[in-house]
Coordinates of C-alpha atoms and ligand atoms in Angstrom, one line a residue:
X1 CA -0.1 0.1 0.3
X2 CA 1.3 3.5 -1.1
X3 CA 0.4 6.6 0.2
X4 CA 0.7 8.1 -3.4
X5 CA 1.1 6.7 -6.9
X6 CA 2.1 8.9 -9.5
X7 CA 1.7 8.0 -13.0
X8 CA 4.2 9.7 -15.6
X9 CA 7.6 10.7 -15.9
X10 CA 8.0 13.9 -17.5
X11 CA 8.2 17.2 -15.6
X12 CA 5.1 17.0 -13.9
X13 CA 5.8 13.5 -12.5
X14 CA 9.5 14.1 -11.5
X15 CA 8.8 17.4 -9.6
X16 CA 5.8 15.4 -8.1
X17 CA 8.3 12.4 -6.9
X18 CA 11.0 14.6 -5.7
X19 CA 8.4 16.7 -3.3
X20 CA 6.7 13.4 -2.4
X21 CA 9.8 11.4 -1.2
X22 CA 10.9 14.7 0.6
X23 CA 7.6 14.8 2.4
X24 CA 8.4 11.0 3.4
X25 CA 5.1 10.0 1.7
X26 CA 5.2 6.2 0.7
X27 CA 5.4 6.6 -3.1
X28 CA 5.4 4.7 -6.4
X29 CA 6.2 6.5 -9.7
X30 CA 4.8 4.5 -12.7
X31 CA 6.9 5.6 -16.0
X32 CA 7.2 4.1 -19.4
X33 CA 10.7 6.5 -19.5
X34 CA 12.0 9.8 -17.9
X35 CA 11.7 13.2 -19.6
X36 CA 8.4 13.5 -21.4
X37 CA 7.7 15.4 -24.4
X38 CA 10.2 17.6 -25.1
X39 CA 13.0 15.1 -24.7
X40 CA 13.0 15.3 -28.5
X41 CA 13.9 19.0 -28.5
X42 CA 17.6 20.0 -29.6
X43 CA 17.7 23.0 -27.3
X44 CA 15.1 24.4 -24.5
X45 CA 15.8 28.1 -23.9
X46 CA 13.2 28.4 -21.3
X47 CA 13.9 25.9 -18.7
X48 CA 14.1 28.4 -15.7
X49 CA 17.6 28.1 -14.3
X50 CA 19.4 27.2 -17.4
X51 CA 19.9 29.4 -20.5
X52 CA 19.8 26.5 -23.2
X53 CA 19.6 22.9 -22.4
X54 CA 19.1 19.8 -24.7
X55 CA 15.6 17.9 -24.2
X56 CA 17.9 14.7 -23.8
X57 CA 19.8 16.4 -21.2
X58 CA 16.9 17.8 -19.3
X59 CA 15.4 14.2 -19.2
X60 CA 18.8 13.1 -17.9
X61 CA 18.6 15.6 -14.9
X62 CA 15.0 14.6 -14.3
X63 CA 16.1 11.2 -14.1
X64 CA 19.0 11.7 -11.7
X65 CA 16.7 13.9 -9.7
X66 CA 14.1 11.1 -9.4
X67 CA 16.7 8.3 -8.7
X68 CA 18.6 10.5 -6.0
X69 CA 15.3 9.9 -3.9
X70 CA 15.0 6.1 -4.6
X71 CA 14.7 4.5 -1.5
X72 CA 12.0 3.9 1.0
X73 CA 10.0 6.6 0.1
X74 CA 10.2 6.5 -3.6
X75 CA 9.9 3.5 -5.7
X76 CA 10.3 4.1 -9.5
X77 CA 8.2 1.3 -11.7
X78 CA 9.9 1.7 -15.1
X79 CA 8.7 0.7 -18.2
X80 CA 5.0 0.6 -17.0
X81 CA 2.4 2.4 -18.4
X82 CA -1.1 2.7 -16.2
X83 CA -4.1 1.0 -17.9
X84 CA -7.0 1.9 -15.4
X85 CA -7.6 3.3 -12.1
X86 CA -10.2 1.8 -9.7
X87 CA -11.8 3.0 -6.5
X88 CA -11.7 0.0 -3.9
X89 CA -13.4 1.5 -0.6
X90 CA -11.1 4.3 0.4
X91 CA -8.1 3.2 -1.6
X92 CA -7.4 3.6 -5.3
X93 CA -6.1 0.5 -7.6
X94 CA -3.8 1.3 -10.4
X95 CA -3.6 -1.5 -13.2
X96 CA -0.8 -1.5 -15.6
X97 CA -0.4 -2.7 -19.2
X98 CA 1.8 -5.5 -17.8
X99 CA -1.1 -7.1 -15.4
X100 CA 0.6 -5.7 -12.5
X101 CA -1.8 -3.7 -9.7
X102 CA -0.7 -1.4 -7.2
X103 CA -3.0 0.2 -4.2
X104 CA -2.8 3.6 -2.9
X105 CA -4.5 6.3 -0.9
X106 CA -3.8 8.8 -3.6
X107 CA -3.0 9.1 -7.1
X108 CA -1.7 11.7 -9.4
X109 CA -2.1 11.7 -12.8
X110 CA 0.8 13.5 -14.9
X111 CA 0.5 11.6 -18.1
X112 CA 0.9 14.7 -20.5
X113 CA -0.2 14.7 -24.2
X114 CA 0.9 13.1 -27.5
X115 CA 0.7 14.6 -30.8
X116 CA -2.5 14.4 -33.0
X117 CA -1.8 11.9 -35.9
X118 CA -2.6 12.9 -39.6
X119 CA -5.5 11.3 -41.0
X120 CA -4.8 11.1 -44.7
X121 CA -4.4 8.0 -47.1
X122 CA -0.7 6.5 -46.5
X123 CA -0.3 8.9 -43.7
X124 CA 0.9 5.9 -41.5
X125 CA 3.0 4.3 -43.9
X126 CA 5.3 7.5 -44.5
X127 CA 5.5 8.2 -40.7
X128 CA 9.3 8.8 -40.1
X129 CA 9.6 8.3 -44.0
X130 CA 9.4 12.2 -44.9
X131 CA 6.2 12.7 -42.7
X132 CA 7.5 13.9 -39.3
X133 CA 5.9 15.1 -36.2
X134 CA 9.3 17.1 -34.7
X135 CA 10.6 19.8 -36.9
X136 CA 13.4 20.4 -34.0
X137 CA 14.3 16.5 -34.3
X138 CA 13.8 16.2 -38.1
X139 CA 14.2 19.5 -39.8
X140 CA 17.7 19.4 -40.5
X141 CA 17.2 16.5 -42.7
X142 CA 15.6 18.9 -45.1
X143 CA 18.1 21.6 -45.4
X144 CA 17.5 23.3 -49.1
X145 CA 14.4 21.5 -49.6
X146 CA 11.0 22.4 -50.4
X147 CA 8.9 21.2 -47.5
X148 CA 5.4 21.4 -46.5
X149 CA 3.7 22.3 -42.7
X150 CA 0.1 21.1 -41.9
X151 CA -1.5 23.3 -39.2
X152 CA -2.1 26.8 -39.1
X153 CA -1.8 27.4 -35.2
X154 CA 1.0 28.7 -33.3
X155 CA 3.0 25.2 -33.7
X156 CA 2.5 25.4 -37.3
X157 CA 3.7 28.6 -37.7
X158 CA 6.7 28.4 -35.2
X159 CA 7.9 25.2 -37.0
X160 CA 7.5 27.2 -40.3
X161 CA 9.8 30.0 -39.1
X162 CA 12.2 27.4 -37.8
X163 CA 12.4 25.5 -41.4
X164 CA 12.4 28.7 -43.0
X165 CA 16.0 29.2 -41.5
X166 CA 17.5 26.7 -43.6
X167 CA 14.9 25.0 -46.3
X168 CA 14.2 26.3 -49.9
X169 CA 10.7 27.1 -49.2
X170 CA 7.8 26.2 -46.9
X171 CA 4.3 25.7 -47.8
X172 CA 1.9 25.8 -44.9
X173 CA -1.3 23.8 -45.7
X174 CA -4.4 24.9 -43.3
X175 CA -7.8 23.4 -43.3
X176 CA -9.9 26.5 -42.8
X177 CA -9.7 30.6 -43.8
X178 CA -8.7 31.7 -40.6
X179 CA -5.1 30.8 -38.8
X180 CA -5.4 29.9 -35.2
X181 CA -1.9 31.3 -34.4
X182 CA -1.4 34.7 -32.9
X183 CA -1.4 37.3 -35.6
X184 CA 2.1 38.8 -35.0
X185 CA 3.6 35.1 -35.5
X186 CA 1.6 34.8 -38.7
X187 CA 2.8 38.4 -39.6
X188 CA 6.3 37.6 -39.1
X189 CA 6.4 34.2 -40.9
X190 CA 4.2 35.4 -43.9
X191 CA 7.0 38.3 -44.6
X192 CA 9.6 35.8 -45.6
X193 CA 9.6 35.5 -49.4
X194 CA 10.2 31.6 -49.2
X195 CA 6.7 31.1 -47.4
X196 CA 3.4 30.4 -48.9
X197 CA 0.0 29.4 -47.3
X198 CA -2.6 27.4 -48.7
X199 CA -5.8 27.7 -47.0
X200 CA -9.2 25.8 -47.0
X201 CA -7.6 22.4 -47.9
X202 CA -8.1 19.0 -46.9
X203 CA -5.3 16.5 -47.1
X204 CA -6.3 13.6 -49.1
X205 CA -3.0 11.4 -49.8
X206 CA 0.5 11.1 -49.4
X207 CA 2.2 9.2 -52.1
X208 CA 5.9 8.3 -52.7
X209 CA 8.0 5.1 -53.0
X210 CA 10.5 4.3 -49.9
X211 CA 10.2 8.0 -48.9
X212 CA 7.3 10.7 -49.6
X213 CA 7.6 12.2 -52.9
X214 CA 4.2 14.2 -53.1
X215 CA 1.1 15.4 -51.0
X216 CA -2.3 15.6 -52.5
X217 CA -4.9 18.1 -51.1
X218 CA -8.6 19.3 -52.0
X219 CA -9.3 22.7 -52.2
X220 CA -12.6 22.9 -50.2
X221 CA -13.8 26.1 -52.2
X222 CA -13.5 24.4 -55.7
X223 CA -13.4 20.7 -54.9
X224 CA -10.4 20.7 -57.2
X225 CA -7.5 18.3 -56.2
X226 CA -3.7 19.7 -56.3
X227 CA -0.6 17.8 -55.8
X228 CA 2.4 19.1 -54.4
X229 CA 6.0 17.6 -54.8
X230 CA 8.0 17.2 -51.6
X231 CA 9.9 15.1 -49.8
X232 CA 9.2 16.3 -46.1
X233 CA 5.7 16.9 -44.3
X234 CA 5.9 18.4 -40.8
X235 CA 2.4 17.8 -39.1
X236 CA 1.2 20.2 -36.6
X237 CA -2.3 19.6 -35.8
X238 CA -2.8 19.5 -32.1
X239 CA -2.2 17.6 -29.3
X240 CA -4.1 14.7 -27.5
X241 CA -4.1 14.3 -24.0
X242 CA -3.2 10.8 -22.6
X243 CA -6.1 10.6 -20.4
X244 CA -8.2 7.6 -21.9
X245 CA -7.5 5.3 -19.3
X246 CA -9.1 7.6 -16.5
X247 CA -12.1 8.5 -18.5
X248 CA -14.2 6.1 -16.4
X249 CA -13.0 7.5 -13.0
X250 CA -12.6 11.6 -13.3
X251 CA -14.3 14.0 -15.2
X252 CA -13.1 15.2 -18.6
X253 CA -13.7 18.2 -20.4
X254 CA -14.8 18.3 -24.3
X255 CA -11.4 17.7 -25.3
X256 CA -10.4 14.9 -22.8
X257 CA -8.3 16.9 -20.9
X258 CA -8.9 16.2 -17.1
X259 CA -10.5 18.9 -15.3
X260 CA -9.1 20.3 -12.0
X261 CA -9.3 22.8 -9.6
X262 CA -6.8 25.4 -10.5
X263 CA -6.4 26.2 -6.7
X264 CA -5.1 22.7 -5.9
X265 CA -5.1 20.7 -9.1
X266 CA -7.4 18.2 -7.5
X267 CA -9.5 16.2 -10.1
X268 CA -13.2 15.7 -9.6
X269 CA -12.6 12.5 -7.4
X270 CA -11.2 13.5 -4.0
X271 CA -7.9 11.5 -3.7
X272 CA -6.8 12.1 -7.4
X273 CA -4.9 15.0 -8.2
X274 CA -3.6 15.9 -11.9
X275 CA -0.8 18.2 -13.4
X276 CA 0.6 19.5 -16.5
X277 CA -0.4 18.9 -19.8
X278 CA -2.9 16.1 -19.5
X279 CA -5.0 18.7 -17.5
X280 CA -7.5 21.5 -18.7
X281 CA -5.3 24.3 -17.3
X282 CA -5.1 26.8 -19.8
X283 CA -1.2 27.0 -20.7
X284 CA 1.0 24.0 -20.8
X285 CA 4.8 24.6 -20.9
X286 CA 7.7 22.6 -19.0
X287 CA 7.7 25.1 -16.2
X288 CA 4.1 25.1 -15.7
X289 CA 3.9 21.3 -15.4
X290 CA 6.3 21.5 -12.7
X291 CA 4.5 24.0 -10.9
X292 CA 1.1 22.3 -11.3
X293 CA 2.8 19.1 -9.7
X294 CA 4.3 21.1 -6.9
X295 CA 0.9 22.5 -6.2
X296 CA -0.9 19.2 -6.3
X297 CA 1.7 17.5 -3.9
X298 CA 1.3 20.4 -1.1
X299 CA -2.4 19.7 -1.5
X300 CA -2.3 15.8 -1.5
X301 CA 0.0 15.8 1.5
X302 CA -2.2 18.0 3.6
X303 CA -5.4 16.0 2.3
X304 CA -3.2 12.5 3.1
X305 CA -2.9 13.6 6.7
X306 CA -6.6 14.7 7.0
X307 CA -8.0 11.6 5.8
X308 CA -5.7 9.1 7.6
Ligands
FAD401 C1 9.2 18.9 -29.6 C2 8.7 19.7 -28.3 C3 9.2 20.6 -27.7 C4 8.8 21.4 -26.9 N1 9.5 22.5 -26.2 C5 9.5 22.9 -25.2 C6 10.3 24.5 -24.6 O1 11.0 24.7 -25.3 N2 9.5 24.6 -23.5 C7 8.7 24.4 -22.9 O2 8.6 24.8 -21.5 N3 7.7 23.5 -23.2 C8 8.1 22.9 -24.6 N4 7.3 21.9 -24.9 C9 6.2 21.3 -24.4 C10 6.4 20.5 -23.0 O3 7.4 19.2 -23.4 C11 5.3 20.1 -22.1 O4 4.4 21.0 -21.7 C12 5.8 19.2 -20.8 O5 6.7 18.2 -21.3 C13 4.5 18.7 -20.0 O6 4.9 18.0 -19.0 P1 4.0 16.8 -18.5 O7 5.1 16.2 -17.5 O8 2.7 17.2 -18.2 O9 3.9 15.4 -19.7 P2 4.8 14.8 -20.5 O10 6.2 15.4 -20.7 O11 3.9 14.5 -21.8 O12 5.2 13.5 -19.7 C14 4.1 12.5 -19.4 C15 4.5 11.3 -19.2 O13 3.8 10.4 -19.1 C16 4.1 9.1 -20.0 N5 2.8 8.3 -19.9 C17 1.7 8.5 -20.9 N6 0.8 7.7 -20.7 C18 1.1 7.0 -19.3 C19 0.3 6.2 -18.7 N7 -0.9 5.3 -18.7 N8 0.7 5.6 -17.7 C20 2.1 5.9 -17.1 N9 2.8 7.0 -17.9 C21 2.3 7.4 -18.9 C22 4.6 9.6 -21.2 O14 5.3 8.7 -21.5 C23 5.5 10.8 -20.7 O15 7.0 10.3 -20.4 C24 7.8 21.1 -26.0 C25 7.1 19.9 -26.3 C26 7.3 19.3 -27.7 C27 6.4 18.1 -28.2

């Protein structure tokens, strides 16, 4: 029986683990790997206390910080993914994909989010063969090439800005008339003569041989189909919270984020907290995930003492 089970080894999970161990709560952290989403980022410039750090180094530091507290108050359960959480009287049972069960008095969900995948013919076939979900990781493979970015939000425009530094041209394809990105970001990117945007487009198909060589879309206004030659397609169409495994126990919002009380990070079920990108917090960043988790831990600690 644990006091607390933490789910996820990203910034939120790591912060929660450190605080829980230091408060001497008997804690388990269930994690597939250390570091979370920004592990793939070549450089992070806003992790407070460092002027720049690679995602890989950030992950190593988070891992070191967790393992420093490994012992009677913190047990890392590595290579595990939570499958569901069930209530058992006053306690919670976390079942994992590998078939194990762990019981605790409280749970903190810090399972983050994943990239929304492109739905078009052959999009799965060409993933990592020209279709990529990480410009920072794969962009430099496309130096001096004509590339496509899919998505008209901030992520799409920021990816375009990054690629414009070294690609021959960047064509951004967006599904509707109005971009979702901030006007100032859109304006700056549109000033670059190597940039072009196509609006009101439905992506139909990706074609290629071993590697992508074209993308076909339909203009929603004219119903006409167009094919563009390219070897690189960067998809930036949003994030999906990793919350399907808690949908039967806590309240989720209309986009499946865990609804939390912003004062405490507690979910709709007393005894379950959530922090970071899996929550309905308005903004998501590494530093925010960490702060959310610390707030949750402070609250969980008091709650655990009151509910002995
Ligand atoms: C390419 C990229 C670059 C970024 N750059 C920056 C940046 O420069 N600055 C910044 O502040 N933010 C950046 N972000 C955003 C930042 O990474 C996130 O806000 C942050 O990682 C959220 O932390 P988290 O702990 O909530 O979730 P995550 O980092 O998503 O971690 C969640 C962890 O939970 C695990 N998990 C998922 N499901 C389960 C389950 N069922 N059971 C157990 N574990 C599970 C996942 O494998 C993952 O390891 C970037 C994101 C990306 C994708």
